[in-house]
Amino acid sequence: MFRKVLVANRGEIAVRIIRACQELGIPTVAVYSEPDRLALHVRYADEAYYIGPAPATESYLRMDRIIQVAKEAGADAIHPGYGFLAENADFAQACRDAGITFIGPPPEAIRAMGDKVQARRTMMAAGVPVVPGTAEGITDEEALAAAETLGYPILVKAAAGGGGKGMRTVHSPEELPRALAAARREAKAAFGDDRVYLEKLIHPARHVEIQILADEHGHVIHLGERECSIQRRHQKLLEEAPSTAVDSDLRRRMGEVAVRAAQAVGYTNAGTVEFLLGPDGNFYFLEMNTRLQVEHPVTEMVTGVDIVKEQLFVAAGRTLRWRQEDIRMKGWAIECRITAEDPFNNFLPTGGKVTYLHEPSGPGVRVDSSLYGGMEVSLHYDPMVAKLIVWGETREEAILRMRRALEEYRIGGVRTSIPFHIQVMHNDAFIAGRLDTRFVERLFAEPNTLPREPQVVAVAAALIQRERERRTAIRLKPHRRLPSPWRWAARLEAVRP
Amino acid sequence: MFRKVLVANRGEIAVRIIRACQELGIPTVAVYSEPDRLALHVRYADEAYYIGPAPATESYLRMDRIIQVAKEAGADAIHPGYGFLAENADFAQACRDAGITFIGPPPEAIRAMGDKVQARRTMMAAGVPVVPGTAEGITDEEALAAAETLGYPILVKAAAGGGGKGMRTVHSPEELPRALAAARREAKAAFGDDRVYLEKLIHPARHVEIQILADEHGHVIHLGERECSIQRRHQKLLEEAPSTAVDSDLRRRMGEVAVRAAQAVGYTNAGTVEFLLGPDGNFYFLEMNTRLQVEHPVTEMVTGVDIVKEQLFVAAGRTLRWRQEDIRMKGWAIECRITAEDPFNNFLPTGGKVTYLHEPSGPGVRVDSSLYGGMEVSLHYDPMVAKLIVWGETREEAILRMRRALEEYRIGGVRTSIPFHIQVMHNDAFIAGRLDTRFVERLFAEPNTLPREPQVVAVAAALIQRERERRTAIRLKPHRRLPSPWRWAARLEAVRP
Amino acid sequence: MKYFVQVDGEEFEVEILEDGRVLLAGQPVHADLVQVHEDLYSLLMDHASYELMVERGEKGYRVLLGGVLYNVQVEDERRRRLLAGRSKPAAPVGDMHVKAPIPGLIVKVEVEVGQHVRADQPLVILEAMKMENEIRAPQAGIVREVRVSPGDSVEQGAVLVVLG
Amino acid sequence: MKYFVQVDGEEFEVEILEDGRVLLAGQPVHADLVQVHEDLYSLLMDHASYELMVERGEKGYRVLLGGVLYNVQVEDERRRRLLAGRSKPAAPVGDMHVKAPIPGLIVKVEVEVGQHVRADQPLVILEAMKMENEIRAPQAGIVREVRVSPGDSVEQGAVLVVLG
């Protein structure tokens, strides 16, 4: 096993990885940017190194500096988490060149899957079904012609893309030029590469993905599927495992295809093969995420496999501890991504100081969080600040448990996506398991069906207002004694109706 | 299922029960005393009723008032939790008389097990092995004679006792009179009954208990054992499941005896049969706790059975959802009781305001807690404020996970037992699973073996002191600009050694 | 004291007597409100237990209860009497300043001065958090001013477009 | 400024230069201390990360780090110079007041006025939290006064016994 592991990331995923290392007795090294001095990953790690100012390009994306810190600290392995350098083949190569184990797949596999068009070609050759589409780097004119052949609606996607960046849905030829321009701009800004390609839109489709584990001795297994259809602008908001659309036969077939996809690029370590699942039960390879996923905990909760620990074992050259037949899914898991975004204001990212924090717990609840009381939520990084994951014997129990956990979650000072998730947990289509990638769009088109209690709010507001006025009055009359504690009781039995 | 459940308790167990009800869609009613107005159980329940001032005798022990609230609120069942009215047969009877389901065993079973001497007799008749001892209510003279026959060391126990109250270990005839007097005083104060009896001390002994579930249709199963040897003054501090001393054969035998014990008193609902396990593998019935135990979560973590939900099902007249052969223990679970006691000052209870709270989470960690930021920890009630429970694939993983979870746990403003638990998790005998009921005594006799870092503490203290002085100086010179934020960096690379 | 509370436009009359008793639309209710921490309140109302997150803004309160957001304004009887003589406050007149809700980079400006815009029509594309965010017109109007150009970095609250 | 820090009786010299550099026993260390919240501090020292809970008492600091408690006194060089001329502070003289660490009920008094007691000998039995707690002598001495009797209710900090 490794002597010391450097975690080249921040936020909840850095905490997740540090915890796994601690539970294996491996010392850890954190790196941090200026605003992250007090972040949990810095405080939980054994050692921490400052690597630069807030912008990621000057800190968490500085490969040279991170490798230098690893050498200085004597770390013999680097875990990249997700995002930042996780799918950067050059970084994986630089680690290898420096004699440091990159806890992830080999750079060749990252490259093979990183170029979406090459990946499509490789997958087609390996007999993996893909969505019909064009080559990458097409011109706007070529795109218009290809779209006619494929048939609308189509998707415009960035060749270098990922995470929904540089992606646009187009319903008619008139919308295409504008969508192409926007996608190219975003792709250029995010990846420095404005090449795009088109894909036929499968509709209604579910986004279902298969978790893969592969060791360096030729063993590849899958841990079943995750349902990730609940997305907004191609960003996942909520995931579950298993999927209500997948039975054991489909799971086996998708799993076998996913294993074949991984084998086709010589994949090792943990990875995820994303599929679109059509209403006819056909599924199409979308892309492979050559890293740990945000939503890996739902798979952990239903299979009992600790994916991050397995990553460490496999990267250290060990044989997978599990055979395919050992993997059984038990119960149901749901994950809500808690983001510092205002769901009542178009999901605009919100910064601010966390003035109060109370996270849910109790049976079947797991919180993977970067939050702490007093934290300044920075607008420099991804707005996802925590993940709330629950397990239940059944999907119904998981939903009821998620409701109570969301109701317990209190974050003061920062607006979050929690109310959105409460709404989903009470939505009839969600409860019935009727999901596709347009779920969120429809949800926002419908009126909110949560019970309204305006009379309760009115009474509370009046009492709060009275107290404000009273305090003002007291400030004007400093000799009057301040009633303490701040409280009004109307307990006189006489007034009970 | 029930229309509405009243939870006749406070603290973490009230929260635990409310969560279970919420996850079954059952509305809940909380009751609260004066200092508990803002307690989590009051805020998490659907309804809450004030029942009296702080002393338990005027609130949580007021049977009449609690039953009246249940009627007023329309609750058709009452869950008593543990402590307070949980093992009060009169209360169970009063619920029955009021047409309210008592979520626990029938009053007859509580009575049969509540009188320790009668319970011994019943158990002996049912072929359950018991520790050799005397009848209850013996005089001091009888005790002296009986002790000679049984052979020292012996235990003095309260006839009406429980939870270690009124219990004393005696090693020689000289110590006996004083121990008898102390036990009688404590028993009188706690139970209003100063009768005592003697028992042979099994030494070295483990305290191992078996969790029972029984429905009203004659089915009784057990959920395996819990190891509870880590006690201080007969109060459990830390529990685990399974026990390092129990193999599958012994588990089967103890389980069968425990089931027989429950059947002998017509037991239904959840209960626990406590045994002393001698070094020779012989085990002796100690007592049966006719209620939910504090440490039930470790059993839940290894069996996957939600004991509180099962209590609700069974009390509603349903058949047990599990047969004995369905119960399998998977992995290992440990629970640390987090108490507001100062382990560096003889475990003296400490009150105070919780100024900062950060509870651990992440994979395999469960916190059943009554804590919240701003809470006033009251000296009126049991000092246990939370339970930290972890699960691991193996005992080793569970220990490493517990270490990191304890290190993450931050409670400001109140001294707690967390440092004690950290010490246990690093103790060689604990790690090796060498436990008996004298474990804590030996632990305190040994020097603390945790690594000491006095130089780190010295540097931190000097920096804090300098800041205090600087602040004082700044207050004296109000025109000088206060450096902000409160921070000193000595990051100049020049000073690095 | 009587309070007139607007909750998402619906008015409730809440009277709080000197002895602390509460009347909702003239009917007594048993209400016990305690502050847990800054914006967090616990309310027991006729024994039902509620927890509310309350943000104070310029125009009133923003209350979150059970996943539902309520926009609340409170006016007490004295203030209502004072205003009673005057005409009702008219709908907002004059120019509407459309501001940047987060700091970011202007990627595109979709409107020109003098153009009529519908409510919800995109005005400006602002890149922040590596995503493009469309800033839309909060109400219909005519573009009076465009204060930014593509490539500009803007701070939170910077005026982007003025609608009239 | 030089600080002389006693950690459980062991002395460390820590010098903090005007520019913020830190010397421990004359050797430079890279130390970055930040307050997380009131009593909670994060320290990076030569890149090792520590979290300390620091309680301030009358006699110094009570520091908790990694499950270990440290009792700490800090003296700066000015104060040490001031005290240097004087003799070392002698061991505490005079009477020792044994106080109730928690509120409770006196169940028994185990000593009498005039009696010699050993360190750790039980003085009083105090019932609190429904448990009997033995209050023991913090040091050897003679019982000068017994201020309580069985049956008395005492507040936290009440003097139970005076030792001389």
Short mmCIF file of N, CA and C in Angstrom, two decimals, chain A residues 88-158:
data_model
loop_
_atom_site.label_atom_id
_atom_site.label_comp_id
_atom_site.label_asym_id
_atom_site.label_seq_id
_atom_site.Cartn_x
_atom_site.Cartn_y
_atom_site.Cartn_z
N ASN A 88 -7.35 14.60 -16.89
CA ASN A 88 -6.28 15.24 -17.66
C ASN A 88 -5.17 14.21 -17.89
N ALA A 89 -5.09 13.71 -19.13
CA ALA A 89 -4.12 12.65 -19.44
C ALA A 89 -2.68 13.14 -19.24
N ASP A 90 -2.46 14.44 -19.51
CA ASP A 90 -1.11 14.98 -19.34
C ASP A 90 -0.69 14.91 -17.87
N PHE A 91 -1.65 15.15 -16.99
CA PHE A 91 -1.32 15.10 -15.56
C PHE A 91 -1.04 13.65 -15.14
N ALA A 92 -1.86 12.73 -15.63
CA ALA A 92 -1.62 11.32 -15.32
C ALA A 92 -0.23 10.91 -15.82
N GLN A 93 0.13 11.41 -17.01
CA GLN A 93 1.44 11.10 -17.58
C GLN A 93 2.55 11.74 -16.74
N ALA A 94 2.33 12.99 -16.32
CA ALA A 94 3.35 13.70 -15.53
C ALA A 94 3.58 12.99 -14.20
N CYS A 95 2.52 12.45 -13.61
CA CYS A 95 2.67 11.69 -12.38
C CYS A 95 3.54 10.45 -12.65
N ARG A 96 3.17 9.75 -13.71
CA ARG A 96 3.93 8.54 -14.06
C ARG A 96 5.41 8.90 -14.26
N ASP A 97 5.68 9.99 -14.99
CA ASP A 97 7.06 10.40 -15.26
C ASP A 97 7.81 10.74 -13.98
N ALA A 98 7.06 11.25 -12.99
CA ALA A 98 7.68 11.64 -11.72
C ALA A 98 7.79 10.45 -10.77
N GLY A 99 7.36 9.28 -11.22
CA GLY A 99 7.45 8.09 -10.36
C GLY A 99 6.39 8.05 -9.29
N ILE A 100 5.29 8.78 -9.53
CA ILE A 100 4.19 8.84 -8.56
C ILE A 100 2.97 8.12 -9.15
N THR A 101 2.30 7.31 -8.36
CA THR A 101 1.13 6.61 -8.87
C THR A 101 -0.05 7.56 -8.98
N PHE A 102 -0.64 7.63 -10.16
CA PHE A 102 -1.86 8.40 -10.38
C PHE A 102 -3.02 7.45 -10.06
N ILE A 103 -3.84 7.79 -9.08
CA ILE A 103 -4.91 6.89 -8.68
C ILE A 103 -6.09 7.10 -9.62
N GLY A 104 -6.01 6.36 -10.72
CA GLY A 104 -6.97 6.49 -11.79
C GLY A 104 -6.47 5.65 -12.95
N PRO A 105 -7.14 5.77 -14.08
CA PRO A 105 -6.75 4.94 -15.21
C PRO A 105 -5.43 5.42 -15.84
N PRO A 106 -4.81 4.62 -16.72
CA PRO A 106 -3.59 5.06 -17.40
C PRO A 106 -3.90 6.21 -18.36
N PRO A 107 -2.93 7.07 -18.64
CA PRO A 107 -3.16 8.23 -19.52
C PRO A 107 -3.72 7.81 -20.88
N GLU A 108 -3.33 6.67 -21.36
CA GLU A 108 -3.80 6.21 -22.68
C GLU A 108 -5.33 6.02 -22.65
N ALA A 109 -5.83 5.46 -21.55
CA ALA A 109 -7.28 5.24 -21.45
C ALA A 109 -8.02 6.57 -21.33
N ILE A 110 -7.43 7.52 -20.58
CA ILE A 110 -8.05 8.85 -20.44
C ILE A 110 -8.14 9.50 -21.82
N ARG A 111 -7.02 9.43 -22.58
CA ARG A 111 -7.00 10.03 -23.92
C ARG A 111 -8.01 9.36 -24.83
N ALA A 112 -8.04 8.03 -24.79
CA ALA A 112 -8.93 7.28 -25.68
C ALA A 112 -10.38 7.67 -25.43
N MET A 113 -10.75 7.92 -24.19
CA MET A 113 -12.12 8.27 -23.87
C MET A 113 -12.35 9.78 -23.87
N GLY A 114 -11.27 10.55 -23.75
CA GLY A 114 -11.39 12.00 -23.63
C GLY A 114 -11.82 12.65 -24.93
N ASP A 115 -11.34 12.12 -26.04
CA ASP A 115 -11.76 12.64 -27.33
C ASP A 115 -13.05 11.92 -27.69
N LYS A 116 -14.17 12.66 -27.62
CA LYS A 116 -15.49 12.03 -27.74
C LYS A 116 -15.65 11.31 -29.07
N VAL A 117 -15.06 11.88 -30.13
CA VAL A 117 -15.25 11.30 -31.46
C VAL A 117 -14.43 10.02 -31.61
N GLN A 118 -13.20 10.08 -31.12
CA GLN A 118 -12.38 8.87 -31.16
C GLN A 118 -13.03 7.79 -30.29
N ALA A 119 -13.56 8.19 -29.14
CA ALA A 119 -14.20 7.24 -28.23
C ALA A 119 -15.37 6.54 -28.93
N ARG A 120 -16.18 7.33 -29.65
CA ARG A 120 -17.29 6.74 -30.42
C ARG A 120 -16.80 5.68 -31.38
N ARG A 121 -15.72 6.02 -32.07
CA ARG A 121 -15.18 5.09 -33.06
C ARG A 121 -14.72 3.81 -32.39
N THR A 122 -13.97 3.95 -31.29
CA THR A 122 -13.46 2.78 -30.55
C THR A 122 -14.64 1.92 -30.07
N MET A 123 -15.66 2.59 -29.54
CA MET A 123 -16.80 1.85 -28.99
C MET A 123 -17.53 1.09 -30.10
N MET A 124 -17.71 1.75 -31.26
CA MET A 124 -18.38 1.08 -32.38
C MET A 124 -17.60 -0.16 -32.78
N ALA A 125 -16.28 -0.03 -32.79
CA ALA A 125 -15.44 -1.17 -33.17
C ALA A 125 -15.56 -2.31 -32.15
N ALA A 126 -15.80 -1.95 -30.88
CA ALA A 126 -15.90 -2.96 -29.82
C ALA A 126 -17.31 -3.52 -29.71
N GLY A 127 -18.20 -3.07 -30.60
CA GLY A 127 -19.56 -3.60 -30.58
C GLY A 127 -20.44 -2.95 -29.52
N VAL A 128 -20.04 -1.75 -29.06
CA VAL A 128 -20.84 -1.01 -28.07
C VAL A 128 -21.78 -0.08 -28.84
N PRO A 129 -23.09 -0.15 -28.60
CA PRO A 129 -24.02 0.70 -29.35
C PRO A 129 -23.81 2.18 -29.03
N VAL A 130 -23.83 3.02 -30.07
CA VAL A 130 -23.66 4.47 -29.86
C VAL A 130 -24.83 5.22 -30.50
N VAL A 131 -25.01 6.46 -30.05
CA VAL A 131 -26.08 7.30 -30.59
C VAL A 131 -25.63 7.77 -31.98
N PRO A 132 -26.51 7.71 -32.98
CA PRO A 132 -26.13 8.21 -34.30
C PRO A 132 -25.71 9.67 -34.23
N GLY A 133 -24.66 10.02 -34.99
CA GLY A 133 -24.19 11.41 -34.94
C GLY A 133 -23.13 11.68 -35.99
N THR A 134 -22.49 12.85 -35.88
CA THR A 134 -21.50 13.27 -36.89
C THR A 134 -20.09 13.12 -36.33
N ALA A 135 -19.12 13.38 -37.20
CA ALA A 135 -17.73 13.48 -36.76
C ALA A 135 -17.54 14.78 -35.99
N GLU A 136 -16.42 14.91 -35.30
CA GLU A 136 -16.16 16.14 -34.53
C GLU A 136 -15.63 17.23 -35.45
N GLY A 137 -15.60 18.43 -34.96
CA GLY A 137 -14.95 19.54 -35.66
C GLY A 137 -15.64 19.94 -36.95
N ILE A 138 -16.93 19.70 -37.03
CA ILE A 138 -17.64 20.07 -38.26
C ILE A 138 -17.87 21.58 -38.32
N THR A 139 -18.02 22.07 -39.55
CA THR A 139 -18.34 23.49 -39.73
C THR A 139 -19.84 23.68 -39.52
N ASP A 140 -20.25 24.95 -39.41
CA ASP A 140 -21.66 25.25 -39.24
C ASP A 140 -22.48 24.74 -40.43
N GLU A 141 -21.91 24.86 -41.64
CA GLU A 141 -22.64 24.42 -42.82
C GLU A 141 -22.83 22.90 -42.79
N GLU A 142 -21.74 22.18 -42.48
CA GLU A 142 -21.82 20.72 -42.38
C GLU A 142 -22.85 20.31 -41.34
N ALA A 143 -22.88 21.07 -40.27
CA ALA A 143 -23.81 20.76 -39.18
C ALA A 143 -25.25 20.86 -39.66
N LEU A 144 -25.56 21.90 -40.41
CA LEU A 144 -26.92 22.09 -40.92
C LEU A 144 -27.35 20.91 -41.79
N ALA A 145 -26.44 20.46 -42.65
CA ALA A 145 -26.74 19.35 -43.54
C ALA A 145 -26.91 18.06 -42.75
N ALA A 146 -25.97 17.82 -41.80
CA ALA A 146 -25.99 16.58 -41.02
C ALA A 146 -27.26 16.51 -40.18
N ALA A 147 -27.68 17.65 -39.63
CA ALA A 147 -28.87 17.69 -38.78
C ALA A 147 -30.09 17.25 -39.56
N GLU A 148 -30.17 17.65 -40.84
CA GLU A 148 -31.30 17.23 -41.68
C GLU A 148 -31.33 15.71 -41.81
N THR A 149 -30.15 15.10 -42.01
CA THR A 149 -30.05 13.64 -42.18
C THR A 149 -30.44 12.91 -40.90
N LEU A 150 -29.88 13.40 -39.74
CA LEU A 150 -30.15 12.74 -38.45
C LEU A 150 -31.61 12.94 -38.04
N GLY A 151 -32.16 14.08 -38.37
CA GLY A 151 -33.53 14.41 -37.97
C GLY A 151 -33.54 15.14 -36.64
N TYR A 152 -34.30 16.21 -36.53
CA TYR A 152 -34.41 16.97 -35.27
C TYR A 152 -35.30 16.22 -34.30
N PRO A 153 -35.21 16.39 -33.00
CA PRO A 153 -34.23 17.27 -32.33
C PRO A 153 -32.83 16.65 -32.30
N ILE A 154 -31.84 17.53 -32.29
CA ILE A 154 -30.45 17.08 -32.20
C ILE A 154 -29.76 17.78 -31.02
N LEU A 155 -28.58 17.24 -30.68
CA LEU A 155 -27.74 17.84 -29.64
C LEU A 155 -26.46 18.37 -30.27
N VAL A 156 -26.07 19.58 -29.90
CA VAL A 156 -24.75 20.10 -30.26
C VAL A 156 -23.85 19.85 -29.06
N LYS A 157 -22.70 19.20 -29.27
CA LYS A 157 -21.82 18.89 -28.14
C LYS A 157 -20.39 19.32 -28.44
N ALA A 158 -19.67 19.68 -27.40
CA ALA A 158 -18.27 20.07 -27.54
C ALA A 158 -17.40 18.83 -27.67
#
